[in-house]
Coordinates of C-alpha atoms and ligand atoms in Angstrom, one line a residue:
M1 CA 65.7 139.6 29.1
P2 CA 66.6 142.5 31.5
D3 CA 70.3 143.1 32.3
T4 CA 69.9 142.0 35.9
L5 CA 67.9 138.8 36.2
T6 CA 65.5 138.5 39.2
T7 CA 65.0 135.1 40.7
A8 CA 61.7 134.8 39.0
D9 CA 63.4 135.5 35.6
V10 CA 66.1 132.8 36.2
V11 CA 63.5 130.2 37.2
Q12 CA 61.2 131.1 34.3
A13 CA 64.0 131.0 31.7
T14 CA 65.3 127.7 33.1
R15 CA 61.8 126.2 33.0
Q16 CA 60.9 127.6 29.6
Y17 CA 64.1 126.6 27.8
N18 CA 65.4 123.5 29.6
Y19 CA 64.3 120.0 30.3
G20 CA 64.1 118.9 33.9
T21 CA 65.7 115.5 34.0
W22 CA 63.9 112.3 34.9
R23 CA 60.5 114.0 35.5
F24 CA 57.2 115.3 34.1
Q25 CA 57.9 118.9 33.0
K26 CA 54.6 120.5 34.0
N27 CA 55.2 121.3 37.6
W28 CA 59.0 121.8 37.5
T29 CA 59.9 124.9 39.5
P30 CA 63.6 124.7 40.1
L31 CA 65.1 126.5 43.1
Q32 CA 67.7 129.1 42.1
I33 CA 71.0 128.3 43.9
V34 CA 73.6 131.1 43.9
D35 CA 76.4 129.8 46.1
A36 CA 77.7 126.7 48.0
E37 CA 80.3 126.2 50.6
G38 CA 81.4 123.2 52.7
C39 CA 78.4 121.1 53.3
Y40 CA 75.9 123.8 52.4
I41 CA 74.2 125.2 49.3
I42 CA 72.6 128.7 49.4
D43 CA 69.6 129.9 47.5
A44 CA 68.9 133.4 46.0
A45 CA 67.1 134.5 49.2
G46 CA 70.3 133.7 51.2
K47 CA 68.7 130.6 52.8
R48 CA 71.3 127.8 53.6
Y49 CA 70.6 124.1 53.1
L50 CA 72.6 121.3 54.5
D51 CA 73.6 119.1 51.5
F52 CA 72.8 115.7 53.0
S53 CA 73.3 113.8 49.8
A54 CA 76.3 115.7 48.4
Q55 CA 74.0 116.7 45.5
L56 CA 73.9 113.5 43.5
M57 CA 76.2 111.6 45.9
C58 CA 79.2 113.3 44.2
V59 CA 80.5 116.4 46.0
N60 CA 82.7 114.3 48.3
L61 CA 85.1 117.1 49.2
G62 CA 82.3 119.5 49.9
H63 CA 81.7 122.8 48.0
K64 CA 84.3 125.4 47.2
N65 CA 87.5 123.4 47.9
K66 CA 90.2 126.0 47.2
A67 CA 92.8 123.6 45.9
V68 CA 90.4 122.1 43.3
I69 CA 89.3 125.6 42.2
A70 CA 92.9 126.7 41.9
A71 CA 93.7 123.6 39.7
I72 CA 90.8 124.5 37.4
A73 CA 92.0 128.1 37.1
E74 CA 95.7 127.0 36.6
Q75 CA 94.8 124.5 33.9
A76 CA 92.5 127.0 32.1
Q77 CA 95.4 129.4 31.9
T78 CA 98.0 126.9 30.9
L79 CA 96.2 124.6 28.4
A80 CA 92.4 124.7 28.3
Y81 CA 92.1 122.1 25.6
I82 CA 94.2 119.8 23.4
M83 CA 93.0 116.8 21.5
P84 CA 93.3 113.3 23.0
G85 CA 96.2 112.3 20.7
Y86 CA 98.7 114.4 22.7
A87 CA 100.5 113.9 26.0
T88 CA 100.0 116.4 28.8
S89 CA 101.4 116.8 32.3
A90 CA 97.8 116.8 33.7
R91 CA 97.2 113.4 32.0
A92 CA 100.5 112.0 33.3
E93 CA 100.0 113.3 36.8
L94 CA 96.5 111.9 37.1
S95 CA 97.3 108.5 35.6
T96 CA 100.2 108.1 38.1
A97 CA 97.9 109.2 41.0
L98 CA 95.2 106.8 39.9
T99 CA 97.5 103.8 40.0
E100 CA 98.1 104.6 43.7
V101 CA 94.4 104.6 44.7
L102 CA 92.6 102.2 42.4
P103 CA 92.4 98.5 43.2
Q104 CA 95.7 96.9 42.2
G105 CA 96.0 95.7 38.6
L106 CA 94.0 98.5 37.0
T107 CA 96.7 100.3 35.1
K108 CA 95.3 101.5 31.7
F109 CA 92.8 104.3 31.5
F110 CA 90.2 105.7 29.2
F111 CA 88.8 109.1 30.3
T112 CA 85.2 110.2 29.7
T113 CA 83.1 113.1 30.8
S114 CA 80.4 111.1 32.8
G115 CA 79.7 107.8 34.5
T116 CA 77.4 106.9 31.6
E117 CA 80.2 107.2 29.0
A118 CA 82.6 105.3 31.3
N119 CA 80.2 102.4 31.2
E120 CA 79.6 102.7 27.5
A121 CA 83.4 102.5 27.1
A122 CA 83.6 99.4 29.3
F123 CA 80.9 97.6 27.3
K124 CA 82.6 98.3 24.0
I125 CA 86.0 97.3 25.4
A126 CA 84.6 94.1 26.9
R127 CA 82.9 93.2 23.6
M128 CA 86.0 94.0 21.5
Y129 CA 88.4 92.2 23.8
T130 CA 86.3 89.0 24.4
G131 CA 84.7 88.9 20.9
K132 CA 81.4 88.1 22.9
S133 CA 78.4 90.3 23.1
K134 CA 76.2 89.7 26.2
I135 CA 76.4 91.9 29.3
I136 CA 74.7 90.7 32.5
S137 CA 73.6 93.3 35.1
R138 CA 71.0 93.2 37.9
Y139 CA 67.5 94.5 38.2
R140 CA 68.1 96.9 41.1
S141 CA 70.8 99.0 39.3
Y142 CA 71.6 102.2 37.4
H143 CA 74.4 102.3 35.0
G144 CA 73.7 105.5 32.9
S145 CA 71.4 107.1 30.5
T146 CA 72.6 106.4 26.9
A147 CA 72.0 103.4 24.7
G148 CA 74.2 100.7 26.2
S149 CA 74.2 102.0 29.8
I150 CA 70.4 102.5 30.0
A151 CA 70.0 99.0 28.5
A152 CA 72.1 97.6 31.3
T153 CA 70.1 99.6 33.9
G154 CA 67.6 97.5 35.8
D155 CA 65.6 100.3 37.3
P156 CA 62.5 101.9 35.6
R157 CA 64.5 104.6 33.9
R158 CA 65.0 102.0 31.2
W159 CA 61.3 101.4 30.5
A160 CA 60.7 104.5 28.4
I161 CA 62.9 103.2 25.6
E162 CA 61.6 99.7 25.6
P163 CA 61.1 97.5 23.7
S164 CA 62.1 98.8 20.3
S165 CA 65.1 101.0 21.2
K166 CA 66.7 98.9 23.9
G167 CA 70.3 98.0 23.2
R168 CA 70.8 94.3 22.3
D169 CA 72.3 91.6 24.4
F170 CA 71.7 93.0 27.9
L171 CA 70.3 90.6 30.5
F172 CA 69.3 90.9 34.2
A173 CA 70.3 88.7 37.1
P174 CA 68.6 88.9 40.5
E175 CA 69.9 91.7 42.8
V176 CA 71.4 90.9 46.1
N177 CA 68.9 92.4 48.5
C178 CA 69.0 90.8 51.9
Y179 CA 66.4 93.0 53.4
D180 CA 63.7 92.3 50.8
C181 CA 65.0 89.4 48.7
P182 CA 63.0 89.1 45.4
I183 CA 63.1 85.3 45.7
K184 CA 62.2 85.3 49.4
H185 CA 65.5 83.8 50.6
T186 CA 67.1 84.6 53.9
Y187 CA 70.8 85.1 54.5
P188 CA 72.8 83.1 55.5
Q189 CA 70.7 80.0 55.0
C190 CA 70.3 80.9 51.3
G191 CA 74.0 80.3 50.7
I192 CA 73.7 83.5 48.5
A193 CA 71.8 81.6 45.8
C194 CA 71.4 84.9 43.9
V195 CA 75.0 84.8 42.9
D196 CA 74.9 81.1 42.0
Y197 CA 71.9 81.9 39.8
L198 CA 74.2 84.3 37.9
E199 CA 76.5 81.4 37.1
H200 CA 73.5 79.4 35.9
M201 CA 72.7 82.3 33.6
I202 CA 76.2 82.4 32.2
E203 CA 76.1 78.7 31.5
N204 CA 72.8 78.9 29.8
E205 CA 73.4 82.0 27.8
Q206 CA 76.7 81.4 26.2
N207 CA 78.4 84.4 24.6
V208 CA 78.6 86.5 27.8
A209 CA 81.3 89.1 27.6
A210 CA 80.9 90.7 31.0
V211 CA 79.0 91.1 34.3
I212 CA 78.6 94.6 35.6
V213 CA 77.7 95.3 39.2
E214 CA 77.6 98.3 41.5
P215 CA 79.6 96.8 44.4
I216 CA 77.1 98.5 46.7
V217 CA 74.0 99.4 44.7
G218 CA 73.5 103.1 44.9
T219 CA 70.4 105.0 43.9
N220 CA 68.4 101.8 44.0
G221 CA 68.8 101.4 47.8
V222 CA 72.4 101.2 49.1
L223 CA 72.3 97.4 49.0
V224 CA 75.3 96.0 50.7
P225 CA 76.1 92.4 49.7
P226 CA 77.2 89.8 52.2
P227 CA 81.0 89.5 52.5
E228 CA 81.1 86.3 50.4
Y229 CA 79.2 87.7 47.4
M230 CA 81.9 89.6 45.5
P231 CA 84.7 87.0 46.0
R232 CA 82.2 84.3 44.7
L233 CA 81.2 86.5 41.8
R234 CA 84.9 86.9 40.9
A235 CA 85.4 83.2 41.0
I236 CA 82.4 82.6 38.8
C237 CA 83.6 85.1 36.2
D238 CA 87.0 83.5 36.2
R239 CA 85.6 80.0 35.8
H240 CA 83.7 81.1 32.7
N241 CA 86.2 83.6 31.2
V242 CA 83.7 86.4 31.7
L243 CA 84.9 89.9 32.6
L244 CA 83.9 91.6 35.9
I245 CA 83.1 95.3 35.6
A246 CA 82.8 97.2 38.9
D247 CA 80.6 100.3 38.4
E248 CA 82.0 102.5 41.2
V249 CA 80.6 105.8 39.8
M250 CA 78.8 106.3 43.2
T251 CA 80.7 104.0 45.5
G252 CA 84.2 105.2 44.6
W253 CA 86.3 108.0 46.1
G254 CA 86.0 107.2 49.8
R255 CA 82.2 107.2 50.0
T256 CA 82.0 103.7 51.7
G257 CA 85.1 104.1 53.9
K258 CA 87.6 102.7 51.4
W259 CA 89.0 104.4 48.2
F260 CA 86.8 101.9 46.3
A261 CA 84.0 99.6 47.5
M262 CA 85.6 96.5 46.0
D263 CA 88.5 97.1 48.4
H264 CA 86.2 96.0 51.2
W265 CA 86.4 92.4 49.9
G266 CA 89.8 92.6 48.2
V267 CA 88.2 91.8 44.9
K268 CA 90.0 93.0 41.7
P269 CA 87.7 93.7 38.8
D270 CA 88.8 93.5 35.2
M271 CA 87.5 96.9 34.6
L272 CA 86.4 99.7 37.0
T273 CA 84.2 102.6 35.9
T274 CA 83.9 105.8 38.0
A275 CA 83.0 109.5 37.8
K276 CA 81.3 111.8 40.3
G277 CA 83.8 112.0 43.2
I278 CA 86.8 111.7 40.9
T279 CA 86.7 115.5 40.8
S280 CA 84.2 115.9 43.6
A281 CA 81.9 116.8 40.6
Y282 CA 83.6 120.2 40.1
V283 CA 84.2 119.4 36.5
P284 CA 82.7 116.5 34.5
L285 CA 85.1 113.6 34.4
G286 CA 84.6 109.8 34.1
L287 CA 87.0 106.9 34.0
C288 CA 87.1 103.4 32.6
A289 CA 90.1 101.6 34.1
T290 CA 91.2 98.3 32.7
T291 CA 93.9 95.7 33.5
E292 CA 97.2 95.4 31.6
K293 CA 96.0 92.1 30.1
I294 CA 93.0 93.8 28.4
A295 CA 95.2 96.7 27.4
A296 CA 97.8 94.4 25.8
Y297 CA 95.1 93.0 23.4
F298 CA 94.8 96.5 21.8
D299 CA 98.5 96.7 21.1
D300 CA 97.7 94.6 18.0
H301 CA 94.0 95.4 17.6
Y302 CA 92.3 98.6 16.6
F303 CA 91.0 100.5 19.8
A304 CA 87.7 101.6 18.2
H305 CA 86.6 104.2 20.7
G306 CA 87.1 107.9 21.5
H307 CA 85.7 111.3 22.2
T308 CA 86.7 114.9 21.4
Y309 CA 86.8 115.5 25.1
E310 CA 88.7 112.3 26.1
A311 CA 91.5 113.2 28.5
H312 CA 90.4 116.9 28.4
P313 CA 93.1 118.7 30.4
L314 CA 90.5 120.9 32.2
T315 CA 88.9 117.8 33.6
L316 CA 92.1 116.0 34.6
K317 CA 94.0 118.6 36.6
P318 CA 91.2 119.1 39.1
A319 CA 91.1 115.3 39.6
V320 CA 94.8 115.4 40.6
A321 CA 93.9 118.1 43.1
T322 CA 90.9 116.1 44.4
I323 CA 93.0 113.1 45.1
A324 CA 95.7 115.2 46.9
E325 CA 93.0 116.9 48.9
M326 CA 91.3 113.6 49.9
K327 CA 94.7 112.4 51.1
R328 CA 95.5 115.7 52.9
L329 CA 92.2 115.7 54.7
D330 CA 92.3 111.9 55.3
L331 CA 88.7 111.6 54.0
V332 CA 88.7 107.9 53.3
N333 CA 89.4 107.2 56.9
R334 CA 87.1 109.9 58.0
A335 CA 84.2 108.2 56.2
A336 CA 85.0 104.9 57.9
E337 CA 85.4 106.6 61.3
L338 CA 82.0 108.3 61.0
E339 CA 80.2 105.1 60.0
P340 CA 79.4 104.0 63.6
Y341 CA 78.1 107.4 64.5
M342 CA 75.8 107.5 61.4
R343 CA 74.7 103.9 62.1
T344 CA 73.8 104.6 65.7
K345 CA 71.8 107.7 64.8
L346 CA 69.9 105.9 62.0
E347 CA 69.1 102.9 64.1
A348 CA 67.7 105.2 66.8
L349 CA 65.5 106.8 64.0
K350 CA 64.3 103.4 63.0
E351 CA 63.4 102.5 66.7
K352 CA 61.3 105.7 66.8
H353 CA 59.5 105.6 63.5
P354 CA 57.3 102.7 62.5
S355 CA 57.5 103.8 58.9
I356 CA 61.2 102.9 58.7
G357 CA 61.6 99.3 57.5
D358 CA 65.4 99.2 57.3
V359 CA 68.5 101.3 57.6
R360 CA 71.7 100.1 56.0
G361 CA 75.0 101.3 54.6
M362 CA 78.7 101.7 55.0
G363 CA 81.0 104.6 55.5
L364 CA 79.0 107.7 54.7
F365 CA 76.7 105.9 52.3
W366 CA 73.3 105.0 53.8
A367 CA 69.7 104.2 52.9
V368 CA 66.6 104.7 55.0
E369 CA 63.9 102.5 53.5
L370 CA 60.2 103.3 54.2
V371 CA 57.4 100.7 54.5
K372 CA 53.7 100.8 55.1
N373 CA 54.0 97.7 57.1
R374 CA 57.1 96.3 58.7
I375 CA 55.9 92.7 58.5
T376 CA 54.9 92.6 54.8
K377 CA 57.6 95.2 53.9
Q378 CA 55.2 96.8 51.5
P379 CA 56.5 100.2 50.3
F380 CA 54.5 103.4 50.2
N381 CA 55.1 103.7 46.5
T382 CA 56.3 101.6 43.6
M383 CA 58.6 102.1 40.7
R384 CA 55.5 102.5 38.5
D385 CA 54.2 105.4 40.7
K386 CA 57.6 107.1 40.1
V387 CA 57.5 106.9 36.3
E388 CA 53.8 107.9 36.3
G389 CA 54.7 111.1 38.1
K390 CA 52.6 110.3 41.2
S391 CA 53.2 112.2 44.4
L392 CA 55.5 110.0 46.4
V393 CA 55.7 109.8 50.2
V394 CA 59.5 110.1 50.1
D395 CA 59.2 113.3 48.0
Q396 CA 56.8 114.8 50.4
I397 CA 59.3 114.1 53.2
A398 CA 62.2 115.5 51.2
A399 CA 60.2 118.6 50.6
H400 CA 59.5 119.0 54.3
M401 CA 63.2 118.6 55.0
M402 CA 64.0 121.2 52.4
K403 CA 61.7 123.6 54.1
N404 CA 63.7 123.0 57.2
G405 CA 67.0 123.6 55.5
V406 CA 68.2 120.1 54.5
T407 CA 68.4 118.7 51.0
Q408 CA 67.9 115.0 50.8
Q409 CA 67.9 112.6 47.8
A410 CA 64.9 110.3 47.6
W411 CA 64.1 107.4 45.3
V412 CA 60.8 105.5 45.1
S413 CA 60.5 104.5 48.8
H414 CA 63.9 105.2 50.3
F415 CA 66.4 108.0 51.0
V416 CA 70.1 108.0 50.1
I417 CA 72.1 109.7 52.8
A418 CA 75.6 110.6 51.5
P419 CA 76.8 113.9 52.8
P420 CA 80.2 115.4 51.8
L421 CA 83.0 113.4 53.5
I422 CA 84.0 116.6 55.4
V423 CA 80.7 116.5 57.2
T424 CA 80.9 117.0 61.0
K425 CA 78.9 115.1 63.7
E426 CA 77.0 118.3 64.4
E427 CA 76.0 118.5 60.7
I428 CA 74.9 114.8 60.7
D429 CA 72.7 115.6 63.8
I430 CA 71.1 118.5 61.8
G431 CA 70.3 116.2 58.9
I432 CA 68.9 113.4 61.1
A433 CA 66.8 115.9 63.1
A434 CA 65.2 117.2 59.9
M435 CA 64.4 113.7 58.8
D436 CA 63.1 112.8 62.3
Q437 CA 60.6 115.6 62.1
A438 CA 59.5 115.0 58.5
L439 CA 59.0 111.3 59.1
A440 CA 55.7 112.1 60.8
I441 CA 54.3 112.3 57.3
A442 CA 55.0 108.6 56.7
D443 CA 54.3 107.4 60.2
A444 CA 50.7 108.7 59.8
L445 CA 50.3 106.4 56.8
V446 CA 51.6 103.2 58.4
E447 CA 49.0 100.3 58.4
S448 CA 48.0 99.6 61.9
Ligands
PLP1 C1 76.3 103.5 39.7 C2 76.1 104.6 38.6 N1 76.6 104.3 37.4 C3 76.5 105.2 36.4 C4 75.9 106.5 36.6 C5 75.8 107.5 35.5 O1 76.7 108.5 35.8 P1 76.5 109.9 35.1 O2 75.2 110.5 35.6 O3 77.7 110.7 35.5 O4 76.4 109.7 33.6 C6 75.4 106.8 37.9 C7 74.8 108.0 38.2 O5 74.2 108.3 39.2 C8 75.5 105.8 38.9 O6 75.1 106.0 40.2

């Protein structure tokens, strides 16, 4: 390798020595990114791209927040690492700050370095605490990539390890999807039968330790449940002595216009898992928060879980700064205040483009779902197309947007719009305009 790497060198070495995640490797040509600031990322040629999904729905503060960067530097100079058995001021400061922003009652914390590991911790804790083994999740879900969390994942990222390597005792309930209900019900006449069916499952399965839900399903379509859903799920779990785990890896940290999505319904989970926005993704940190009641069990029982990097000081201090910055910039309220603006813009886009079947979301967390046919709601592509590496219509549209300076996350047949919470109305307009232009690709494929 030469001393100074050209862009071609960087891309070639990345391709040659690394795996591209969740994809066929053959045509992977990653773009070299050299800088990022505010709501923009910048490539090696100096081209700027509006980050309309905050990378993986995680850079909530925007790029290059000075206070978070300073916290990383300060902690690196003070105490870069110490094993989890010790107390540190970063740990104490973050734990105290968490009790102020998490849903009430979640007061005991296990730190991880990803959302995946946070869910793995939640499953182990639930199984140890209840002495039961089964975990119920839903088909339209993503809970992580390792053994337990991929087994709990409903979406097709699970398929590759089935059947022989799938973790045991994970079951799927129907998702709440009021736009395209898998059992063809219509809200409100349905009386939210999907959640009642979950109770039917618990009664018939026995041995259920926990139910895990993304309060608003993320990657799989920003599916917002009706207001009665979560309170009813809480009551079902209570009736059957089953723990409720809220996976707020994506929905936490102001994304939906509250600190956590469960706050919209005043529902208190027994465990809450999160990651991503906890440090605005500047350093890898995840969290599994539990109630005092669960915590008390382990006073006299062996807590059989841990990691070398649990409560890593370098990950905790930036989280303290992230929470302080979110409060200083009032970003939770900002996400709520920008919701009507985003809604109006997206509804206008739907009016104009026959390929849009639905737009939905909360705060600064939105999906634009594409269909071939608004009446049948048939998508352009299926989950199977995705795992077979076919060229997807949404990916063609995202590539067109990229050419026009906007990065946009796409999944199967929808887009997830989730800009940094510091986004301005002008920047929202830029993102929507790029999508507006690119949607001609899908409009041309609509069944007449
Ligand atoms: C809801 C949800 N849970 C868990 C995860 C896994 O988190 P990580 O990628 O940090 O392991 C994700 C990642 O996107 C997610 O969206």
